[in-house]
Amino acid sequence: MAMKDVSSLIAGTHSRRQFMLGAGAVFTGITLGCPALAQSKELSIISNIGNAAQRDVLQRIASEYQKASGVTVTINNMDHEAHKTAIRSYLVVGAPDLCFWFSGNRMKAFVKRDLFDDISDLFERENYKSVLGPSAGAVTVDGKQYGLPLGGLLWGMFYRKDVFAEKGWSPPATLDELLALGEKAKSAGMVPVSIGTKEMWPAAGWFDHMNLRINGLDKHMALMDGKMSYTDPAMIPVFDKWAELVNAGLFGPNHTSFGWEQAAAALAQKKAALMDLAGFVKYGFPQDQVGQIGFAPFPQITPGMARYEDFALNSIHVPKNAKNKENARDFLAYFYKPENLSAFLETESAVPPRSDCPASKDPLVNAAVESLKSVEGSAQYYDRDTDPDMAQEGLKGFQEFMVKPDRRDQILERLEGTRKRIFKA
C-alpha cells in the first residue's frame, strides 16, 4: 500500500508524510489590513494536524491574527486519517474558509471538480512566485495557483559523514560513481544502498529518480497524468539502468521483508553506505548521531539533463465554496510571511518552500534548502503524483522489479493495462 499519512512523527510510527505536518509559529507584530467590509468578520479553518503541540501552535497563530485583524477565527481539528474522507464531503457542503491538504495530484483532483479557489491574485499581490521557484508548480494547474505549498521533503542520497571521511569516499555524482562506490562498500562488508520495500513506496523513490534523471520532468509528469504509456520506448533505459544496479548487488538481499525504519537503522549502524530517502531518515538515528548525517543529490545519469527532484509538499487551500474568501487570503498573507512560515515548519524539521525563510536549526533542512537552489523543477512523489489506483499497482510493480528485474516486460505490460483502464487511454 502507499505510504501512510500518520499524525505524529515523535509518538508512534514515523512516515514521510507525517514529517511534513510542520508546526511552530511566532507572532511578528505586523499590522494586518482589515478584511473587506463585504465579508463577515469570521474565518473558519479545518486542520488535519495531528498532535496536540501542533494544534496549540496553529491556535496561537490564529489568536494573534484575530487580535490584529478583529476577525474571529474558529479552528476545527480533525483526525488526520478521518480528514482524508471528510474533505470530499465538506468541500461540497459546509466548506470552511481554509483547509489543509496535499499538493500535486491530490490537489488537482479537487481543482478538476472546481472545489478549490483560484488564488492566483494572492500570488500576484504577494509576489510569491519570486520566492517559491519550482515549488509553485506543486500548486499550479494550467497556469493558475490553487493553494500555498507548506513544509516539504526533498529526496536524495543520505550517508554518514564520519564513515565517508574515514574511508576517503565521496558521495557519487554519477551512476558510474555509484556503482564504483557500491563495490568499495561491499569490500568493506557493507550494503551499498540500504532500502526496505516491505511498505513498497521506497521503491517508487528509485523509479522517480531514475525517470527524472533519464527522461526529465515533462515526460515524467506525462506518465503520472496517464498521458504516456508504460510501454513507451522511453521507459526501457530507465528500467535497464535500474536493473544494472539491482544485478550489481547494490541493494542487498531481503529488502521486501523490512521497512524504511530498519533500513535507516542499518545506515545509522554503519552497516550500509547510502540510502535514498528524505530528511526523516534522522529518525532512524540515535539523537547524538544525527549530526553525522550527510546529504547529496541523486546521481546524474543523462549528461546535460536539467536537475529535477521529488520535493513533496503539503499545502493549504481556500475552498471554492468558502464564505469568507478575502479573510482567508488576508490570513494566508500573514501566515505565509517567511519568519512565520519558517517557525511553523521548524518543529517538524520540514523544508520551507520559500527561498527567503530564515535558516533552520536543523542542518539537514539547511542542506535541502541549499540544494533546492539548483533544482529546475520538482515532482511530488509517485504515489502523490498519479491516480491512487494507478499508484497502488505501480508500487507493487516497482517492488517486484527490484526482486526480479527480468520480469520488466511483464510488469510494464501490466502497468500499461492499469493505465488504460484508469485513464481511459
PDB file of N, CA and C in Angstrom, residues 311-375:
ATOM      1  N   PHE A 311      10.180  16.828  -4.562  1.00  0.00           N
ATOM      2  CA  PHE A 311      10.065  17.710  -3.408  1.00  0.00           C
ATOM      3  C   PHE A 311       8.599  17.691  -3.012  1.00  0.00           C
ATOM      4  N   ALA A 312       8.261  16.777  -2.113  1.00  0.00           N
ATOM      5  CA  ALA A 312       6.866  16.516  -1.761  1.00  0.00           C
ATOM      6  C   ALA A 312       6.385  17.524  -0.731  1.00  0.00           C
ATOM      7  N   LEU A 313       5.277  18.185  -1.041  1.00  0.00           N
ATOM      8  CA  LEU A 313       4.800  19.307  -0.230  1.00  0.00           C
ATOM      9  C   LEU A 313       3.364  19.125   0.232  1.00  0.00           C
ATOM     10  N   ASN A 314       3.110  19.433   1.509  1.00  0.00           N
ATOM     11  CA  ASN A 314       1.753  19.642   1.958  1.00  0.00           C
ATOM     12  C   ASN A 314       1.311  21.026   1.517  1.00  0.00           C
ATOM     13  N   SER A 315       0.050  21.349   1.714  1.00  0.00           N
ATOM     14  CA  SER A 315      -0.442  22.631   1.215  1.00  0.00           C
ATOM     15  C   SER A 315      -1.666  23.076   2.002  1.00  0.00           C
ATOM     16  N   ILE A 316      -2.030  24.346   1.824  1.00  0.00           N
ATOM     17  CA  ILE A 316      -3.215  24.916   2.448  1.00  0.00           C
ATOM     18  C   ILE A 316      -4.030  25.606   1.364  1.00  0.00           C
ATOM     19  N   HIS A 317      -5.373  25.519   1.450  1.00  0.00           N
ATOM     20  CA  HIS A 317      -6.232  25.925   0.345  1.00  0.00           C
ATOM     21  C   HIS A 317      -7.449  26.718   0.818  1.00  0.00           C
ATOM     22  N   VAL A 318      -7.961  27.525  -0.108  1.00  0.00           N
ATOM     23  CA  VAL A 318      -9.241  28.210   0.081  1.00  0.00           C
ATOM     24  C   VAL A 318     -10.284  27.428  -0.715  1.00  0.00           C
ATOM     25  N   PRO A 319     -11.238  26.783  -0.053  1.00  0.00           N
ATOM     26  CA  PRO A 319     -12.280  26.071  -0.804  1.00  0.00           C
ATOM     27  C   PRO A 319     -13.087  27.013  -1.686  1.00  0.00           C
ATOM     28  N   LYS A 320     -13.527  26.520  -2.821  1.00  0.00           N
ATOM     29  CA  LYS A 320     -14.319  27.331  -3.750  1.00  0.00           C
ATOM     30  C   LYS A 320     -15.622  27.785  -3.101  1.00  0.00           C
ATOM     31  N   ASN A 321     -16.179  26.973  -2.212  1.00  0.00           N
ATOM     32  CA  ASN A 321     -17.441  27.293  -1.562  1.00  0.00           C
ATOM     33  C   ASN A 321     -17.269  28.004  -0.223  1.00  0.00           C
ATOM     34  N   ALA A 322     -16.076  28.514   0.059  1.00  0.00           N
ATOM     35  CA  ALA A 322     -15.844  29.257   1.298  1.00  0.00           C
ATOM     36  C   ALA A 322     -16.689  30.530   1.311  1.00  0.00           C
ATOM     37  N   LYS A 323     -17.105  30.950   2.502  1.00  0.00           N
ATOM     38  CA  LYS A 323     -17.930  32.148   2.640  1.00  0.00           C
ATOM     39  C   LYS A 323     -17.100  33.419   2.787  1.00  0.00           C
ATOM     40  N   ASN A 324     -15.891  33.293   3.303  1.00  0.00           N
ATOM     41  CA  ASN A 324     -15.084  34.474   3.639  1.00  0.00           C
ATOM     42  C   ASN A 324     -13.719  34.405   2.940  1.00  0.00           C
ATOM     43  N   LYS A 325     -13.739  34.490   1.630  1.00  0.00           N
ATOM     44  CA  LYS A 325     -12.523  34.279   0.847  1.00  0.00           C
ATOM     45  C   LYS A 325     -11.493  35.386   1.029  1.00  0.00           C
ATOM     46  N   GLU A 326     -11.942  36.620   1.241  1.00  0.00           N
ATOM     47  CA  GLU A 326     -10.987  37.708   1.452  1.00  0.00           C
ATOM     48  C   GLU A 326     -10.292  37.556   2.800  1.00  0.00           C
ATOM     49  N   ASN A 327     -11.056  37.182   3.824  1.00  0.00           N
ATOM     50  CA  ASN A 327     -10.442  36.919   5.128  1.00  0.00           C
ATOM     51  C   ASN A 327      -9.418  35.793   5.016  1.00  0.00           C
ATOM     52  N   ALA A 328      -9.763  34.770   4.251  1.00  0.00           N
ATOM     53  CA  ALA A 328      -8.841  33.649   4.059  1.00  0.00           C
ATOM     54  C   ALA A 328      -7.540  34.118   3.415  1.00  0.00           C
ATOM     55  N   ARG A 329      -7.639  34.960   2.408  1.00  0.00           N
ATOM     56  CA  ARG A 329      -6.443  35.484   1.743  1.00  0.00           C
ATOM     57  C   ARG A 329      -5.622  36.346   2.694  1.00  0.00           C
ATOM     58  N   ASP A 330      -6.281  37.168   3.503  1.00  0.00           N
ATOM     59  CA  ASP A 330      -5.558  38.007   4.458  1.00  0.00           C
ATOM     60  C   ASP A 330      -4.817  37.161   5.487  1.00  0.00           C
ATOM     61  N   PHE A 331      -5.483  36.104   5.975  1.00  0.00           N
ATOM     62  CA  PHE A 331      -4.825  35.224   6.935  1.00  0.00           C
ATOM     63  C   PHE A 331      -3.633  34.530   6.290  1.00  0.00           C
ATOM     64  N   LEU A 332      -3.798  34.042   5.060  1.00  0.00           N
ATOM     65  CA  LEU A 332      -2.695  33.374   4.373  1.00  0.00           C
ATOM     66  C   LEU A 332      -1.502  34.306   4.198  1.00  0.00           C
ATOM     67  N   ALA A 333      -1.763  35.568   3.854  1.00  0.00           N
ATOM     68  CA  ALA A 333      -0.673  36.526   3.662  1.00  0.00           C
ATOM     69  C   ALA A 333       0.112  36.712   4.962  1.00  0.00           C
ATOM     70  N   TYR A 334      -0.599  36.706   6.086  1.00  0.00           N
ATOM     71  CA  TYR A 334       0.057  36.829   7.389  1.00  0.00           C
ATOM     72  C   TYR A 334       0.809  35.549   7.752  1.00  0.00           C
ATOM     73  N   PHE A 335       0.128  34.443   7.659  1.00  0.00           N
ATOM     74  CA  PHE A 335       0.689  33.137   7.994  1.00  0.00           C
ATOM     75  C   PHE A 335       1.920  32.816   7.158  1.00  0.00           C
ATOM     76  N   TYR A 336       1.944  33.284   5.894  1.00  0.00           N
ATOM     77  CA  TYR A 336       2.968  32.875   4.941  1.00  0.00           C
ATOM     78  C   TYR A 336       4.183  33.801   4.919  1.00  0.00           C
ATOM     79  N   LYS A 337       4.221  34.800   5.795  1.00  0.00           N
ATOM     80  CA  LYS A 337       5.433  35.620   5.883  1.00  0.00           C
ATOM     81  C   LYS A 337       6.600  34.716   6.270  1.00  0.00           C
ATOM     82  N   PRO A 338       7.785  34.965   5.725  1.00  0.00           N
ATOM     83  CA  PRO A 338       8.882  33.999   5.886  1.00  0.00           C
ATOM     84  C   PRO A 338       9.197  33.648   7.335  1.00  0.00           C
ATOM     85  N   GLU A 339       9.180  34.642   8.217  1.00  0.00           N
ATOM     86  CA  GLU A 339       9.517  34.341   9.606  1.00  0.00           C
ATOM     87  C   GLU A 339       8.438  33.494  10.284  1.00  0.00           C
ATOM     88  N   ASN A 340       7.183  33.696   9.894  1.00  0.00           N
ATOM     89  CA  ASN A 340       6.102  32.882  10.464  1.00  0.00           C
ATOM     90  C   ASN A 340       6.108  31.469   9.889  1.00  0.00           C
ATOM     91  N   LEU A 341       6.257  31.381   8.582  1.00  0.00           N
ATOM     92  CA  LEU A 341       6.244  30.064   7.948  1.00  0.00           C
ATOM     93  C   LEU A 341       7.399  29.205   8.440  1.00  0.00           C
ATOM     94  N   SER A 342       8.594  29.806   8.537  1.00  0.00           N
ATOM     95  CA  SER A 342       9.755  29.021   8.966  1.00  0.00           C
ATOM     96  C   SER A 342       9.586  28.538  10.397  1.00  0.00           C
ATOM     97  N   ALA A 343       8.997  29.377  11.263  1.00  0.00           N
ATOM     98  CA  ALA A 343       8.764  28.955  12.639  1.00  0.00           C
ATOM     99  C   ALA A 343       7.714  27.844  12.697  1.00  0.00           C
ATOM    100  N   PHE A 344       6.704  27.951  11.835  1.00  0.00           N
ATOM    101  CA  PHE A 344       5.667  26.919  11.759  1.00  0.00           C
ATOM    102  C   PHE A 344       6.261  25.569  11.371  1.00  0.00           C
ATOM    103  N   LEU A 345       7.269  25.599  10.505  1.00  0.00           N
ATOM    104  CA  LEU A 345       7.850  24.363   9.995  1.00  0.00           C
ATOM    105  C   LEU A 345       8.992  23.827  10.853  1.00  0.00           C
ATOM    106  N   GLU A 346       9.548  24.671  11.720  1.00  0.00           N
ATOM    107  CA  GLU A 346      10.773  24.319  12.424  1.00  0.00           C
ATOM    108  C   GLU A 346      10.623  23.101  13.324  1.00  0.00           C
ATOM    109  N   THR A 347       9.500  22.989  14.017  1.00  0.00           N
ATOM    110  CA  THR A 347       9.332  21.900  14.977  1.00  0.00           C
ATOM    111  C   THR A 347       9.456  20.534  14.317  1.00  0.00           C
ATOM    112  N   GLU A 348       8.935  20.415  13.089  1.00  0.00           N
ATOM    113  CA  GLU A 348       8.974  19.126  12.401  1.00  0.00           C
ATOM    114  C   GLU A 348      10.154  19.001  11.444  1.00  0.00           C
ATOM    115  N   SER A 349      11.034  20.007  11.452  1.00  0.00           N
ATOM    116  CA  SER A 349      12.204  19.982  10.555  1.00  0.00           C
ATOM    117  C   SER A 349      11.799  19.810   9.089  1.00  0.00           C
ATOM    118  N   ALA A 350      10.663  20.387   8.710  1.00  0.00           N
ATOM    119  CA  ALA A 350      10.235  20.343   7.314  1.00  0.00           C
ATOM    120  C   ALA A 350      10.971  21.413   6.523  1.00  0.00           C
ATOM    121  N   VAL A 351      11.175  21.167   5.240  1.00  0.00           N
ATOM    122  CA  VAL A 351      11.907  22.092   4.380  1.00  0.00           C
ATOM    123  C   VAL A 351      10.957  23.181   3.883  1.00  0.00           C
ATOM    124  N   PRO A 352      11.265  24.455   4.145  1.00  0.00           N
ATOM    125  CA  PRO A 352      10.372  25.519   3.676  1.00  0.00           C
ATOM    126  C   PRO A 352      10.432  25.670   2.165  1.00  0.00           C
ATOM    127  N   PRO A 353       9.290  25.911   1.524  1.00  0.00           N
ATOM    128  CA  PRO A 353       9.296  26.112   0.079  1.00  0.00           C
ATOM    129  C   PRO A 353       9.794  27.494  -0.320  1.00  0.00           C
ATOM    130  N   ARG A 354       9.714  28.461   0.595  1.00  0.00           N
ATOM    131  CA  ARG A 354      10.189  29.815   0.312  1.00  0.00           C
ATOM    132  C   ARG A 354      11.705  29.863   0.408  1.00  0.00           C
ATOM    133  N   SER A 355      12.331  30.566  -0.520  1.00  0.00           N
ATOM    134  CA  SER A 355      13.786  30.687  -0.511  1.00  0.00           C
ATOM    135  C   SER A 355      14.285  31.735   0.459  1.00  0.00           C
ATOM    136  N   ASP A 356      13.379  32.565   0.999  1.00  0.00           N
ATOM    137  CA  ASP A 356      13.789  33.667   1.862  1.00  0.00           C
ATOM    138  C   ASP A 356      13.478  33.423   3.332  1.00  0.00           C
ATOM    139  N   CYS A 357      13.207  32.175   3.701  1.00  0.00           N
ATOM    140  CA  CYS A 357      12.959  31.870   5.105  1.00  0.00           C
ATOM    141  C   CYS A 357      14.262  31.887   5.895  1.00  0.00           C
ATOM    142  N   PRO A 358      14.216  32.264   7.168  1.00  0.00           N
ATOM    143  CA  PRO A 358      15.425  32.215   7.998  1.00  0.00           C
ATOM    144  C   PRO A 358      15.992  30.801   8.067  1.00  0.00           C
ATOM    145  N   ALA A 359      17.264  30.708   8.352  1.00  0.00           N
ATOM    146  CA  ALA A 359      17.917  29.404   8.454  1.00  0.00           C
ATOM    147  C   ALA A 359      17.286  28.576   9.559  1.00  0.00           C
ATOM    148  N   SER A 360      17.255  27.280   9.339  1.00  0.00           N
ATOM    149  CA  SER A 360      16.700  26.348  10.316  1.00  0.00           C
ATOM    150  C   SER A 360      17.753  25.983  11.353  1.00  0.00           C
ATOM    151  N   LYS A 361      17.299  25.478  12.477  1.00  0.00           N
ATOM    152  CA  LYS A 361      18.212  24.917  13.467  1.00  0.00           C
ATOM    153  C   LYS A 361      18.673  23.524  13.063  1.00  0.00           C
ATOM    154  N   ASP A 362      18.004  22.940  12.066  1.00  0.00           N
ATOM    155  CA  ASP A 362      18.305  21.580  11.604  1.00  0.00           C
ATOM    156  C   ASP A 362      19.222  21.665  10.389  1.00  0.00           C
ATOM    157  N   PRO A 363      20.462  21.179  10.479  1.00  0.00           N
ATOM    158  CA  PRO A 363      21.382  21.255   9.347  1.00  0.00           C
ATOM    159  C   PRO A 363      20.898  20.497   8.113  1.00  0.00           C
ATOM    160  N   LEU A 364      20.099  19.434   8.306  1.00  0.00           N
ATOM    161  CA  LEU A 364      19.579  18.708   7.156  1.00  0.00           C
ATOM    162  C   LEU A 364      18.587  19.557   6.379  1.00  0.00           C
ATOM    163  N   VAL A 365      17.796  20.350   7.094  1.00  0.00           N
ATOM    164  CA  VAL A 365      16.885  21.282   6.418  1.00  0.00           C
ATOM    165  C   VAL A 365      17.671  22.311   5.636  1.00  0.00           C
ATOM    166  N   ASN A 366      18.695  22.868   6.234  1.00  0.00           N
ATOM    167  CA  ASN A 366      19.506  23.871   5.543  1.00  0.00           C
ATOM    168  C   ASN A 366      20.217  23.288   4.326  1.00  0.00           C
ATOM    169  N   ALA A 367      20.645  22.024   4.430  1.00  0.00           N
ATOM    170  CA  ALA A 367      21.275  21.362   3.281  1.00  0.00           C
ATOM    171  C   ALA A 367      20.276  21.200   2.144  1.00  0.00           C
ATOM    172  N   ALA A 368      19.032  20.860   2.490  1.00  0.00           N
ATOM    173  CA  ALA A 368      17.990  20.711   1.477  1.00  0.00           C
ATOM    174  C   ALA A 368      17.666  22.052   0.827  1.00  0.00           C
ATOM    175  N   VAL A 369      17.575  23.101   1.641  1.00  0.00           N
ATOM    176  CA  VAL A 369      17.297  24.439   1.112  1.00  0.00           C
ATOM    177  C   VAL A 369      18.383  24.859   0.134  1.00  0.00           C
ATOM    178  N   GLU A 370      19.623  24.621   0.492  1.00  0.00           N
ATOM    179  CA  GLU A 370      20.738  24.980  -0.394  1.00  0.00           C
ATOM    180  C   GLU A 370      20.688  24.161  -1.675  1.00  0.00           C
ATOM    181  N   SER A 371      20.380  22.877  -1.552  1.00  0.00           N
ATOM    182  CA  SER A 371      20.315  22.008  -2.720  1.00  0.00           C
ATOM    183  C   SER A 371      19.196  22.423  -3.670  1.00  0.00           C
ATOM    184  N   LEU A 372      18.084  22.889  -3.126  1.00  0.00           N
ATOM    185  CA  LEU A 372      16.945  23.298  -3.950  1.00  0.00           C
ATOM    186  C   LEU A 372      17.284  24.461  -4.878  1.00  0.00           C
ATOM    187  N   LYS A 373      18.313  25.215  -4.540  1.00  0.00           N
ATOM    188  CA  LYS A 373      18.663  26.383  -5.354  1.00  0.00           C
ATOM    189  C   LYS A 373      19.083  25.997  -6.774  1.00  0.00           C
ATOM    190  N   SER A 374      19.519  24.757  -6.969  1.00  0.00           N
ATOM    191  CA  SER A 374      19.941  24.317  -8.301  1.00  0.00           C
ATOM    192  C   SER A 374      18.926  23.388  -8.966  1.00  0.00           C
ATOM    193  N   VAL A 375      17.727  23.287  -8.390  1.00  0.00           N
ATOM    194  CA  VAL A 375      16.677  22.439  -8.951  1.00  0.00           C
ATOM    195  C   VAL A 375      15.848  23.238  -9.947  1.00  0.00           C
TER     196      VAL A 375
END
